Amino acid sequence: MLSIKRIQKEAGEIIERLKVRNFDGSEIIGQVIDQDKKRRGILQDTEKKKAELNRLSTDIGNLFREKKNDEAKQTKEKTGKLKEEIKKLDKEVGEIENKLNDLLIQIPNIPHSSVPAGNSEGDNEEIRTGGEFPELPGDALPHWELAVKYDIIDFELGNKITGAGFPVYKGKGAKLQRALINFFLDEGTKAGYLEVQPPVVVNEDSGYGTGQLPDKDGQMYYIQTDNLYLIPTAEVPVTNMYRNVILDAEELPVKNIAYTLCFRREAGSYGKDVRGLNRLHQFDKVEIVQIQHPGKSYETLEEMTVHIEGLVQKLGLPYRIMRLCGGDLSFTSALTYDFEVFSAAQKKWLEVSSVSNFESFQSNRLKLRYKEKGEKKTNIAHTLNGSALALPRILAALLENNQTPGGIMIPEILRPYTGFDIITRNP
RNA sequence: GGAGAAAUGGCAGAGUGGUCGAAUGCGGCGGUCUUGAAAACCGUUGUCCGUUUACGCGGACCGGGGGUUCGAAUCCCUCUUUCUCCGCCA
């Protein structure tokens, strides 16, 4: 969320910049400013009364000690009314704070100045492209047919044991998946990321911390008995490791990489684009997360983009990098680059990574701060994350783009991980 | 799952109703001493909020929430977590 202080200082500019994401913030920001002013007024009143009560209490203690019991009793009588008033004012402040919080969580992050205006995907801006489009024969198969032909992914079996969107990977399919995970993790650790294995189930506080709650409540699987959520991305547990933490400035940037399962209900996305591996309820993903000094977070975003680009290049996939327009930008992000690879048999661009700078939007809520050496003041850090990479669509593109009459060729770089260089019908 | 114990500052650890934001030790930071370092000694050392040009002043926080009291780290309720023992188990 945005900080109240920033809203007070830059209200006009914020309203202006939120227009890029087609968000009219004028009314809500006005309300925030009003409520905050009201809050501070009452707070001052409350604190004055509390100070008075504290003084009386100290007096009473002293009087008892000096055996002036009568005087103490008299003083005691003065406190009753004061206490009542304090109770009432405290309640008022609490109510206003709740209201303020409700307002604040409705305001999305401020888009970076480079974010183009626009309503949807079509308005995203292409930044770079790379890789070669494969020359496939006319009878090239989409990956869901290759999966059957080579018996490497079983969608039917997944339907049977769980439901749609939960495939079973088999044989070389499973091994290829495992190879990709290890490859991505190794590349990340080489680039200085610390590997972590977080829980894939998180509590409510963590959901709020990174902004999945209350916004995307219905998109997460929820375990009612224990009031826990299955994570939609490793971003949630990894970033929340730093909830309520004050880092030393020298520790920045913090770089973590995590492989986890991800679970998404994908409510409301039935129909198109859900065939095969294109959209799953459970999938594997390697995620990179950084915590950075505010002055350096955009440099870091570029660095992460280059890292991800390197992965796609090493896998030999044709790709393009898109800068998301205001309308396509997620609620919490200030700037996002999407990576898409071309899956040549279905002739589709598939999103395989999304790398974002959240600036202080998550950190404000997380209370994630850092402190310069020798300074007393704490500052809000910036958080960033990106997929590096999401597995299923990479797998889809690899299968489709590398199919040959003799089998599916494994990219050179993965062969040390798979132990085989081709997927054939008879393993 | 059953029985019991506990949760205090970066860490260790005192504190069972009043000047306790909290003793003491360690660590950290600054200084004296030293060619340099160590040791020793002296000082300092939490976070958030409000207010103030500033010095400062005020409020809140001893796992979370609620309560009793003029006054709570201390008493009561509740939740969470940790430890010990028993049971079950990858």
Short mmCIF file of C-alpha atoms (C1' of nucleotides) in Angstrom, two decimals:
data_model
loop_
_atom_site.label_atom_id
_atom_site.label_comp_id
_atom_site.label_asym_id
_atom_site.label_seq_id
_atom_site.Cartn_x
_atom_site.Cartn_y
_atom_site.Cartn_z
CA MET A 1 0.00 0.00 0.00
CA LEU A 2 1.00 3.59 -0.36
CA SER A 3 2.07 5.40 2.78
CA ILE A 4 -0.15 8.12 4.19
CA LYS A 5 2.79 10.47 4.33
CA ARG A 6 3.39 10.11 0.64
CA ILE A 7 -0.28 10.64 -0.11
CA GLN A 8 -0.29 13.81 1.97
CA LYS A 9 2.75 15.15 0.19
CA GLU A 10 2.04 14.13 -3.39
CA ALA A 11 -1.72 13.74 -3.64
CA GLY A 12 -2.09 15.61 -6.89
CA GLU A 13 0.73 13.81 -8.64
CA ILE A 14 -0.46 10.42 -7.43
CA ILE A 15 -3.96 10.99 -8.76
CA GLU A 16 -2.47 12.04 -12.07
CA ARG A 17 -0.22 9.01 -12.39
CA LEU A 18 -2.89 6.53 -11.37
CA LYS A 19 -4.80 7.59 -14.46
CA VAL A 20 -2.28 5.61 -16.48
CA ARG A 21 -3.88 2.49 -15.08
CA ASN A 22 -7.34 3.89 -15.58
CA PHE A 23 -7.83 4.31 -11.86
CA ASP A 24 -9.63 7.42 -10.70
CA GLY A 25 -8.15 8.04 -7.27
CA SER A 26 -9.32 11.57 -6.64
CA GLU A 27 -12.19 10.70 -4.35
CA ILE A 28 -10.52 8.00 -2.33
CA ILE A 29 -7.34 10.00 -1.86
CA GLY A 30 -9.39 12.94 -0.68
CA GLN A 31 -11.01 10.65 1.86
CA VAL A 32 -7.65 9.37 3.04
CA ILE A 33 -6.43 12.89 3.65
CA ASP A 34 -9.61 13.87 5.49
CA GLN A 35 -9.65 10.78 7.66
CA ASP A 36 -6.00 11.14 8.51
CA LYS A 37 -6.46 14.73 9.56
CA LYS A 38 -9.36 13.71 11.73
CA ARG A 39 -7.33 10.87 13.18
CA ARG A 40 -4.45 13.11 14.20
CA GLY A 41 -6.78 15.61 15.81
CA ILE A 42 -8.41 13.00 18.00
CA LEU A 43 -5.11 11.31 18.68
CA GLN A 44 -3.64 14.46 20.12
CA ASP A 45 -6.64 14.87 22.35
CA THR A 46 -6.37 11.26 23.52
CA GLU A 47 -2.69 11.47 24.24
CA LYS A 48 -3.10 14.62 26.27
CA LYS A 49 -5.65 12.85 28.42
CA LYS A 50 -3.46 9.80 28.76
CA ALA A 51 -0.58 11.97 29.91
CA GLU A 52 -2.86 13.51 32.52
CA LEU A 53 -3.96 10.07 33.74
CA ASN A 54 -0.37 8.89 33.93
CA ARG A 55 0.49 11.90 36.03
CA LEU A 56 -2.39 11.28 38.42
CA SER A 57 -1.44 7.62 38.77
CA THR A 58 2.11 8.53 39.69
CA ASP A 59 0.77 11.01 42.25
CA ILE A 60 -1.45 8.37 43.79
CA GLY A 61 1.47 6.00 44.13
CA ASN A 62 3.53 8.67 45.81
CA LEU A 63 0.73 9.66 48.18
CA PHE A 64 0.25 6.06 49.30
CA ARG A 65 3.92 5.76 49.93
CA GLU A 66 3.80 8.89 52.07
CA LYS A 67 0.81 7.42 53.92
CA LYS A 68 -1.42 10.27 52.77
CA ASN A 69 -4.27 7.88 52.15
CA ASP A 70 -7.05 10.46 52.18
CA GLU A 71 -5.38 12.60 49.57
CA ALA A 72 -4.75 9.55 47.48
CA LYS A 73 -8.39 8.64 47.64
CA GLN A 74 -9.38 12.10 46.54
CA THR A 75 -7.04 12.01 43.61
CA LYS A 76 -8.38 8.61 42.65
CA GLU A 77 -11.83 10.07 42.25
CA LYS A 78 -10.55 12.42 39.58
CA THR A 79 -9.55 9.58 37.32
CA GLY A 80 -12.91 8.00 36.60
CA LYS A 81 -14.17 10.53 34.10
CA LEU A 82 -10.80 10.77 32.44
CA LYS A 83 -10.69 7.03 31.92
CA GLU A 84 -14.08 7.00 30.31
CA GLU A 85 -13.13 9.76 27.92
CA ILE A 86 -9.94 7.98 26.97
CA LYS A 87 -11.80 4.77 26.30
CA LYS A 88 -14.22 6.57 24.03
CA LEU A 89 -11.49 8.43 22.15
CA ASP A 90 -9.39 5.31 21.75
CA LYS A 91 -12.32 3.58 20.16
CA GLU A 92 -12.84 6.48 17.79
CA VAL A 93 -9.20 6.47 16.74
CA GLY A 94 -9.36 2.74 16.20
CA GLU A 95 -12.41 3.08 14.00
CA ILE A 96 -10.81 5.79 11.92
CA GLU A 97 -7.67 3.73 11.53
CA ASN A 98 -9.70 0.80 10.27
CA LYS A 99 -11.47 3.04 7.83
CA LEU A 100 -8.16 4.50 6.68
CA ASN A 101 -6.72 1.07 6.17
CA ASP A 102 -9.75 -0.01 4.18
CA LEU A 103 -9.23 2.98 1.93
CA LEU A 104 -5.50 2.52 1.56
CA ILE A 105 -5.70 -1.10 0.47
CA GLN A 106 -7.98 -0.08 -2.36
CA ILE A 107 -5.38 2.18 -3.97
CA PRO A 108 -3.11 0.40 -6.45
CA ASN A 109 0.58 1.09 -6.82
CA ILE A 110 1.70 4.14 -8.74
CA PRO A 111 2.93 3.17 -12.21
CA HIS A 112 6.50 4.01 -13.11
CA SER A 113 6.90 6.91 -15.52
CA SER A 114 7.84 4.52 -18.34
CA VAL A 115 4.56 2.60 -18.14
CA PRO A 116 2.51 3.20 -21.27
CA ALA A 117 -1.16 4.09 -20.95
CA GLY A 118 -3.54 1.43 -22.19
CA ASN A 119 -6.37 -0.88 -21.35
CA SER A 120 -5.27 -4.39 -22.17
CA GLU A 121 -2.64 -6.76 -23.49
CA GLY A 122 -2.82 -5.17 -26.89
CA ASP A 123 -1.37 -1.96 -25.52
CA ASN A 124 1.72 -3.58 -24.03
CA GLU A 125 4.96 -2.36 -25.45
CA GLU A 126 7.48 -4.72 -27.00
CA ILE A 127 10.95 -4.03 -25.60
CA ARG A 128 13.10 -6.72 -27.16
CA THR A 129 12.83 -9.95 -29.06
CA GLY A 130 15.28 -12.78 -29.53
CA GLY A 131 15.76 -16.37 -30.56
CA GLU A 132 14.96 -18.15 -33.79
CA PHE A 133 11.53 -19.30 -34.86
CA PRO A 134 11.77 -23.02 -35.63
CA GLU A 135 10.78 -24.32 -39.06
CA LEU A 136 8.12 -26.88 -38.34
CA PRO A 137 6.36 -29.05 -40.89
CA GLY A 138 2.64 -28.58 -41.42
CA ASP A 139 1.79 -31.65 -39.41
CA ALA A 140 3.63 -30.49 -36.30
CA LEU A 141 1.78 -31.46 -33.14
CA PRO A 142 0.77 -29.26 -30.22
CA HIS A 143 2.36 -30.33 -26.96
CA TRP A 144 -0.77 -32.01 -25.61
CA GLU A 145 -0.65 -34.41 -28.53
CA LEU A 146 3.09 -34.87 -28.21
CA ALA A 147 2.49 -35.67 -24.55
CA VAL A 148 0.27 -38.57 -25.56
CA LYS A 149 2.44 -39.68 -28.47
CA TYR A 150 5.52 -40.01 -26.29
CA ASP A 151 3.64 -40.86 -23.11
CA ILE A 152 5.37 -38.18 -21.05
CA ILE A 153 2.44 -36.21 -19.61
CA ASP A 154 -0.90 -37.77 -18.70
CA PHE A 155 -3.73 -35.28 -18.46
CA GLU A 156 -6.41 -37.97 -18.17
CA LEU A 157 -4.76 -39.48 -15.15
CA GLY A 158 -4.63 -36.08 -13.50
CA ASN A 159 -8.33 -35.63 -14.18
CA LYS A 160 -8.99 -38.94 -12.51
CA ILE A 161 -7.07 -38.36 -9.32
CA THR A 162 -7.70 -34.65 -8.89
CA GLY A 163 -9.36 -32.78 -11.73
CA ALA A 164 -8.59 -30.64 -14.75
CA GLY A 165 -5.37 -28.68 -14.55
CA PHE A 166 -3.44 -31.25 -12.52
CA PRO A 167 -1.42 -33.31 -14.99
CA VAL A 168 0.78 -36.28 -14.19
CA TYR A 169 4.30 -36.10 -15.64
CA LYS A 170 5.79 -39.45 -16.52
CA GLY A 171 9.14 -40.91 -17.49
CA LYS A 172 11.24 -38.53 -19.53
CA GLY A 173 8.55 -35.87 -19.09
CA ALA A 174 9.03 -35.97 -15.34
CA LYS A 175 12.77 -36.06 -15.71
CA LEU A 176 12.79 -33.12 -18.10
CA GLN A 177 10.78 -31.15 -15.62
CA ARG A 178 13.23 -31.99 -12.86
CA ALA A 179 16.12 -31.05 -15.14
CA LEU A 180 14.60 -27.63 -15.80
CA ILE A 181 14.13 -26.98 -12.10
CA ASN A 182 17.74 -27.84 -11.36
CA PHE A 183 18.99 -25.83 -14.30
CA PHE A 184 17.06 -22.74 -13.23
CA LEU A 185 18.20 -23.06 -9.61
CA ASP A 186 21.83 -23.53 -10.62
CA GLU A 187 21.75 -20.52 -12.91
CA GLY A 188 20.24 -18.49 -10.08
CA THR A 189 22.79 -19.48 -7.50
CA LYS A 190 25.54 -18.73 -10.03
CA ALA A 191 24.06 -15.25 -10.30
CA GLY A 192 24.32 -14.77 -6.55
CA TYR A 193 20.88 -15.81 -5.37
CA LEU A 194 20.51 -17.74 -2.13
CA GLU A 195 18.42 -20.85 -2.58
CA VAL A 196 15.58 -21.27 -0.09
CA GLN A 197 12.83 -23.85 0.30
CA PRO A 198 9.87 -22.13 1.91
CA PRO A 199 6.51 -23.57 2.94
CA VAL A 200 3.91 -23.73 0.18
CA VAL A 201 1.11 -23.10 2.66
CA VAL A 202 0.88 -19.67 4.27
CA ASN A 203 -1.18 -17.87 6.89
CA GLU A 204 -3.42 -14.87 6.46
CA ASP A 205 -0.80 -12.33 7.53
CA SER A 206 1.51 -13.47 4.76
CA GLY A 207 -1.31 -13.22 2.24
CA TYR A 208 -1.88 -9.61 3.23
CA GLY A 209 1.82 -8.88 3.37
CA THR A 210 2.40 -9.36 -0.33
CA GLY A 211 -1.04 -8.16 -1.36
CA GLN A 212 -2.76 -11.38 -2.46
CA LEU A 213 -5.28 -10.64 0.25
CA PRO A 214 -7.79 -9.19 0.27
CA ASP A 215 -7.55 -8.47 -3.43
CA LYS A 216 -7.24 -11.95 -4.93
CA ASP A 217 -8.95 -13.91 -2.22
CA GLY A 218 -10.82 -16.19 -4.60
CA GLN A 219 -7.71 -17.06 -6.60
CA MET A 220 -6.00 -18.99 -3.84
CA TYR A 221 -6.85 -22.43 -2.54
CA TYR A 222 -7.97 -22.05 1.03
CA ILE A 223 -7.71 -24.57 3.83
CA GLN A 224 -10.58 -23.69 6.08
CA THR A 225 -9.80 -26.02 8.95
CA ASP A 226 -6.52 -24.27 9.65
CA ASN A 227 -7.15 -20.90 8.03
CA LEU A 228 -4.24 -21.31 5.64
CA TYR A 229 -3.72 -20.68 1.93
CA LEU A 230 -1.84 -22.61 -0.74
CA ILE A 231 0.63 -20.25 -2.34
CA PRO A 232 0.02 -19.00 -5.88
CA THR A 233 3.72 -18.14 -6.16
CA ALA A 234 6.89 -18.43 -4.07
CA GLU A 235 6.84 -14.65 -3.88
CA VAL A 236 4.43 -14.96 -0.97
CA PRO A 237 6.46 -17.06 1.49
CA VAL A 238 9.84 -15.73 0.36
CA THR A 239 8.98 -12.04 0.59
CA ASN A 240 7.17 -12.62 3.87
CA MET A 241 10.34 -14.01 5.41
CA TYR A 242 11.24 -10.33 5.64
CA ARG A 243 7.96 -9.10 7.12
CA ASN A 244 8.71 -6.83 10.06
CA VAL A 245 12.42 -6.95 9.51
CA ILE A 246 14.97 -4.15 9.70
CA LEU A 247 17.98 -4.95 7.54
CA ASP A 248 21.36 -3.28 7.63
CA ALA A 249 21.97 -1.31 4.45
CA GLU A 250 25.09 -3.42 3.80
CA GLU A 251 22.93 -6.54 3.53
CA LEU A 252 21.23 -5.12 0.43
CA PRO A 253 20.48 -6.37 -2.06
CA VAL A 254 18.99 -9.51 -0.55
CA LYS A 255 18.72 -12.08 -3.34
CA ASN A 256 16.67 -15.24 -2.88
CA ILE A 257 15.68 -17.96 -5.28
CA ALA A 258 13.12 -20.62 -4.56
CA TYR A 259 11.61 -23.53 -6.39
CA THR A 260 8.06 -24.27 -5.26
CA LEU A 261 4.83 -25.73 -6.40
CA CYS A 262 2.28 -23.04 -7.13
CA PHE A 263 -1.47 -23.38 -6.84
CA ARG A 264 -4.00 -21.20 -8.58
CA ARG A 265 -7.73 -21.62 -8.74
CA GLU A 266 -7.88 -19.64 -12.00
CA ALA A 267 -11.52 -18.91 -11.30
CA GLY A 268 -13.19 -17.38 -14.30
CA SER A 269 -10.61 -18.37 -16.89
CA TYR A 270 -12.32 -21.30 -18.51
CA GLY A 271 -12.45 -21.83 -22.22
CA LYS A 272 -9.60 -20.53 -24.34
CA ASP A 273 -5.94 -20.96 -23.60
CA VAL A 274 -6.43 -23.71 -21.09
CA ARG A 275 -5.45 -26.68 -23.20
CA GLY A 276 -2.59 -28.88 -22.19
CA LEU A 277 -0.02 -27.09 -20.10
CA ASN A 278 -1.12 -23.61 -21.01
CA ARG A 279 -2.96 -22.96 -17.77
CA LEU A 280 -2.78 -25.27 -14.77
CA HIS A 281 -4.04 -25.28 -11.21
CA GLN A 282 -0.81 -26.75 -9.91
CA PHE A 283 2.52 -26.00 -11.49
CA ASP A 284 6.22 -25.74 -10.79
CA LYS A 285 8.01 -22.44 -10.75
CA VAL A 286 11.40 -21.07 -9.82
CA GLU A 287 11.12 -17.55 -8.48
CA ILE A 288 13.73 -14.88 -7.84
CA VAL A 289 13.13 -12.24 -5.20
CA GLN A 290 15.22 -9.22 -4.34
CA ILE A 291 15.10 -6.62 -1.62
CA GLN A 292 16.90 -3.50 -2.63
CA HIS A 293 17.77 0.03 -1.72
CA PRO A 294 15.14 2.39 -3.23
CA GLY A 295 17.74 4.24 -5.26
CA LYS A 296 18.88 1.04 -6.94
CA SER A 297 15.71 -0.93 -7.49
CA TYR A 298 15.33 -0.06 -11.18
CA GLU A 299 18.89 -1.10 -11.88
CA THR A 300 18.02 -4.35 -10.15
CA LEU A 301 14.90 -4.78 -12.26
CA GLU A 302 17.05 -4.55 -15.38
CA GLU A 303 19.54 -7.01 -13.91
CA MET A 304 16.76 -9.50 -13.19
CA THR A 305 15.41 -9.04 -16.69
CA VAL A 306 18.80 -9.83 -18.15
CA HIS A 307 19.06 -12.92 -15.98
CA ILE A 308 15.71 -14.23 -17.16
CA GLU A 309 16.50 -13.38 -20.74
CA GLY A 310 19.68 -15.44 -20.41
CA LEU A 311 17.67 -18.48 -19.34
CA VAL A 312 15.33 -18.28 -22.29
CA GLN A 313 18.25 -17.77 -24.65
CA LYS A 314 20.14 -20.75 -23.27
CA LEU A 315 17.09 -22.88 -23.86
CA GLY A 316 17.01 -21.65 -27.44
CA LEU A 317 13.43 -20.44 -27.34
CA PRO A 318 12.13 -17.52 -29.40
CA TYR A 319 10.97 -14.83 -27.02
CA ARG A 320 9.80 -11.30 -26.65
CA ILE A 321 9.86 -8.97 -23.68
CA MET A 322 6.85 -6.77 -23.12
CA ARG A 323 6.48 -3.73 -20.91
CA LEU A 324 3.00 -3.95 -19.45
CA CYS A 325 0.67 -1.04 -20.00
CA GLY A 326 -1.18 0.63 -17.14
CA GLY A 327 -4.31 -1.40 -17.66
CA ASP A 328 -2.48 -4.72 -17.63
CA LEU A 329 -0.25 -3.92 -14.67
CA SER A 330 -0.99 -5.86 -11.49
CA PHE A 331 -2.39 -4.01 -8.50
CA THR A 332 0.88 -4.07 -6.55
CA SER A 333 3.39 -3.44 -9.33
CA ALA A 334 4.97 -0.18 -10.44
CA LEU A 335 6.64 -1.65 -13.52
CA THR A 336 6.40 -5.13 -14.98
CA TYR A 337 8.10 -6.87 -17.86
CA ASP A 338 6.47 -10.00 -19.18
CA PHE A 339 8.47 -12.65 -20.96
CA GLU A 340 6.70 -14.60 -23.65
CA VAL A 341 8.04 -17.56 -25.59
CA PHE A 342 6.67 -18.67 -28.93
CA SER A 343 5.16 -22.12 -28.85
CA ALA A 344 5.49 -22.96 -32.48
CA ALA A 345 2.93 -25.70 -33.03
CA GLN A 346 0.03 -23.93 -31.38
CA LYS A 347 1.47 -20.72 -32.84
CA LYS A 348 1.02 -18.82 -29.63
CA TRP A 349 3.03 -16.53 -27.42
CA LEU A 350 3.01 -17.96 -23.89
CA GLU A 351 3.81 -15.91 -20.83
CA VAL A 352 6.58 -17.64 -18.92
CA SER A 353 7.80 -14.90 -16.63
CA SER A 354 6.70 -11.67 -15.12
CA VAL A 355 9.29 -9.54 -13.44
CA SER A 356 8.20 -6.56 -11.38
CA ASN A 357 9.38 -3.75 -9.20
CA PHE A 358 6.91 -3.14 -6.40
CA GLU A 359 8.95 -0.25 -5.06
CA SER A 360 7.74 0.33 -1.48
CA PHE A 361 4.20 -0.91 -2.09
CA GLN A 362 4.73 -4.32 -0.50
CA SER A 363 7.33 -3.13 2.00
CA ASN A 364 4.98 -0.56 3.49
CA ARG A 365 2.54 -3.26 4.36
CA LEU A 366 5.27 -5.73 5.30
CA LYS A 367 7.13 -3.16 7.41
CA LEU A 368 10.27 -4.21 5.61
CA ARG A 369 12.92 -1.62 6.33
CA TYR A 370 16.63 -1.05 6.29
CA LYS A 371 18.96 1.16 8.21
CA GLU A 372 22.09 2.94 7.03
CA LYS A 373 25.16 2.28 9.13
CA GLY A 374 25.42 4.76 11.96
CA GLU A 375 21.97 6.19 11.35
CA LYS A 376 19.00 5.92 13.62
CA LYS A 377 16.34 6.41 11.02
CA THR A 378 14.83 3.43 9.24
CA ASN A 379 13.81 3.54 5.58
CA ILE A 380 11.36 1.46 3.61
CA ALA A 381 13.10 -0.97 1.26
CA HIS A 382 12.02 -1.88 -2.25
CA THR A 383 10.95 -5.38 -3.26
CA LEU A 384 11.15 -7.05 -6.66
CA ASN A 385 10.46 -10.47 -8.00
CA GLY A 386 10.25 -12.45 -11.18
CA SER A 387 9.72 -15.97 -12.44
CA ALA A 388 12.93 -17.61 -13.50
CA LEU A 389 11.07 -19.46 -14.82
CA ALA A 390 7.57 -20.95 -14.74
CA LEU A 391 7.84 -24.53 -15.93
CA PRO A 392 4.74 -25.72 -17.80
CA ARG A 393 4.75 -23.26 -20.65
CA ILE A 394 8.51 -23.59 -21.06
CA LEU A 395 7.93 -27.31 -21.30
CA ALA A 396 5.17 -26.77 -23.83
CA ALA A 397 7.36 -24.63 -26.04
CA LEU A 398 10.35 -26.96 -25.72
CA LEU A 399 8.27 -29.96 -26.74
CA GLU A 400 6.62 -28.23 -29.67
CA ASN A 401 9.60 -26.32 -31.00
CA ASN A 402 12.07 -29.19 -30.78
CA GLN A 403 9.94 -31.93 -32.29
CA THR A 404 11.50 -33.85 -35.16
CA PRO A 405 10.38 -36.95 -37.02
CA GLY A 406 12.75 -38.97 -34.84
CA GLY A 407 11.67 -37.55 -31.49
CA ILE A 408 11.91 -34.44 -29.34
CA MET A 409 15.40 -33.02 -29.09
CA ILE A 410 16.60 -31.81 -25.70
CA PRO A 411 18.45 -28.47 -25.71
CA GLU A 412 22.19 -28.85 -25.33
CA ILE A 413 22.29 -27.05 -22.01
CA LEU A 414 19.83 -29.43 -20.36
CA ARG A 415 21.47 -32.66 -21.40
CA PRO A 416 23.80 -32.87 -18.40
CA TYR A 417 20.66 -32.57 -16.28
CA THR A 418 18.43 -35.00 -18.16
CA GLY A 419 21.00 -37.60 -19.05
CA PHE A 420 19.35 -38.07 -22.44
CA ASP A 421 19.29 -35.93 -25.57
CA ILE A 422 16.10 -37.05 -27.23
CA ILE A 423 12.64 -38.18 -26.26
CA THR A 424 11.54 -41.08 -28.46
CA ARG A 425 8.54 -43.30 -28.56
CA ASN A 426 10.31 -46.24 -27.00
CA PRO A 427 12.35 -45.10 -24.04
"C1'" G B 1 -3.60 -36.50 20.45
"C1'" G B 2 -2.66 -36.47 26.36
"C1'" A B 3 0.16 -34.19 30.74
"C1'" G B 4 3.32 -30.29 32.35
"C1'" A B 5 6.64 -25.81 31.81
"C1'" A B 6 7.73 -21.40 29.38
"C1'" A B 7 7.69 -16.78 25.92
"C1'" U B 8 11.24 -9.93 28.51
"C1'" G B 9 15.78 -5.35 24.36
"C1'" G B 10 20.78 -8.05 18.88
"C1'" C B 11 21.80 -12.41 22.40
"C1'" A B 12 21.93 -14.36 27.48
"C1'" G B 13 19.18 -13.27 31.67
"C1'" A B 14 16.84 -10.45 36.25
"C1'" G B 15 12.35 -8.43 37.38
"C1'" U B 16 5.25 -11.13 40.75
"C1'" G B 17 1.13 -4.32 41.29
"C1'" G B 18 3.70 2.07 41.55
"C1'" U B 19 9.94 6.84 39.55
"C1'" C B 20 10.38 -0.20 34.93
"C1'" G B 21 11.51 1.29 28.44
"C1'" A B 22 12.96 -2.28 32.02
"C1'" A B 23 18.98 -4.49 36.48
"C1'" U B 24 23.32 -7.20 35.02
"C1'" G B 25 26.53 -9.65 31.44
"C1'" C B 26 27.84 -10.30 26.30
"C1'" G B 27 27.67 -8.09 21.61
"C1'" G B 28 27.41 -3.22 18.68
"C1'" C B 29 28.85 1.98 18.28
"C1'" G B 30 31.93 6.36 20.02
"C1'" G B 31 36.16 7.73 22.94
"C1'" U B 32 40.79 7.41 26.28
"C1'" C B 33 45.30 4.65 26.23
"C1'" U B 34 48.70 2.24 22.14
"C1'" U B 35 53.55 2.64 16.66
"C1'" G B 36 49.22 -0.73 15.48
"C1'" A B 37 46.06 -4.23 17.71
"C1'" A B 38 44.34 -6.63 22.08
"C1'" A B 39 43.29 -5.81 27.16
"C1'" A B 40 41.56 -2.11 30.51
"C1'" C B 41 38.63 2.16 31.45
"C1'" C B 42 34.66 5.94 30.21
"C1'" G B 43 30.32 6.99 27.48
"C1'" U B 44 26.44 5.30 24.35
"C1'" U B 45 23.15 1.59 22.46
"C1'" G B 46 15.08 -0.60 20.59
"C1'" U B 47 10.66 0.37 17.43
"C1'" C B 48 6.33 3.01 16.05
"C1'" C B 49 3.08 7.30 16.38
"C1'" G B 50 1.87 12.53 17.48
"C1'" U B 51 3.89 17.42 18.16
"C1'" U B 52 7.97 20.94 17.33
"C1'" U B 53 12.07 25.36 12.67
"C1'" A B 54 15.04 23.04 16.35
"C1'" C B 55 16.61 21.38 21.45
"C1'" G B 56 12.78 18.80 23.14
"C1'" C B 57 7.97 17.17 24.79
"C1'" G B 58 3.97 13.58 24.85
"C1'" G B 59 1.73 8.60 23.76
"C1'" A B 60 2.19 3.24 22.71
"C1'" C B 61 4.94 -1.34 22.79
"C1'" C B 62 8.06 -6.97 27.74
"C1'" G B 63 4.76 -13.43 22.00
"C1'" G B 64 -0.76 -11.67 19.73
"C1'" G B 65 -5.68 -10.11 21.36
"C1'" G B 66 -9.01 -8.92 25.43
"C1'" G B 67 -9.94 -7.87 30.77
"C1'" U B 68 -9.17 -6.31 36.22
"C1'" U B 69 -6.89 -1.75 38.56
"C1'" C B 70 -6.06 5.17 39.90
"C1'" G B 71 -1.65 2.31 38.12
"C1'" A B 72 0.16 -4.16 34.74
"C1'" A B 73 6.29 -6.99 32.17
"C1'" U B 74 4.04 -8.49 36.93
"C1'" C B 75 -2.98 -10.55 38.23
"C1'" C B 76 -7.21 -12.91 35.09
"C1'" C B 77 -9.18 -14.85 30.18
"C1'" U B 78 -8.00 -16.36 25.25
"C1'" C B 79 -5.01 -17.45 20.98
"C1'" U B 80 -0.18 -18.58 19.00
"C1'" U B 81 4.61 -20.48 19.45
"C1'" U B 82 8.60 -23.14 21.98
"C1'" C B 83 10.47 -26.87 25.41
"C1'" U B 84 9.97 -31.66 28.43
"C1'" C B 85 7.44 -36.42 29.07
"C1'" C B 86 3.85 -40.06 26.93
"C1'" G B 87 1.22 -41.83 22.47
"C1'" C B 88 1.13 -41.99 17.03
"C1'" C B 89 4.08 -41.51 12.65
"C1'" A B 90 7.37 -40.05 7.32
#
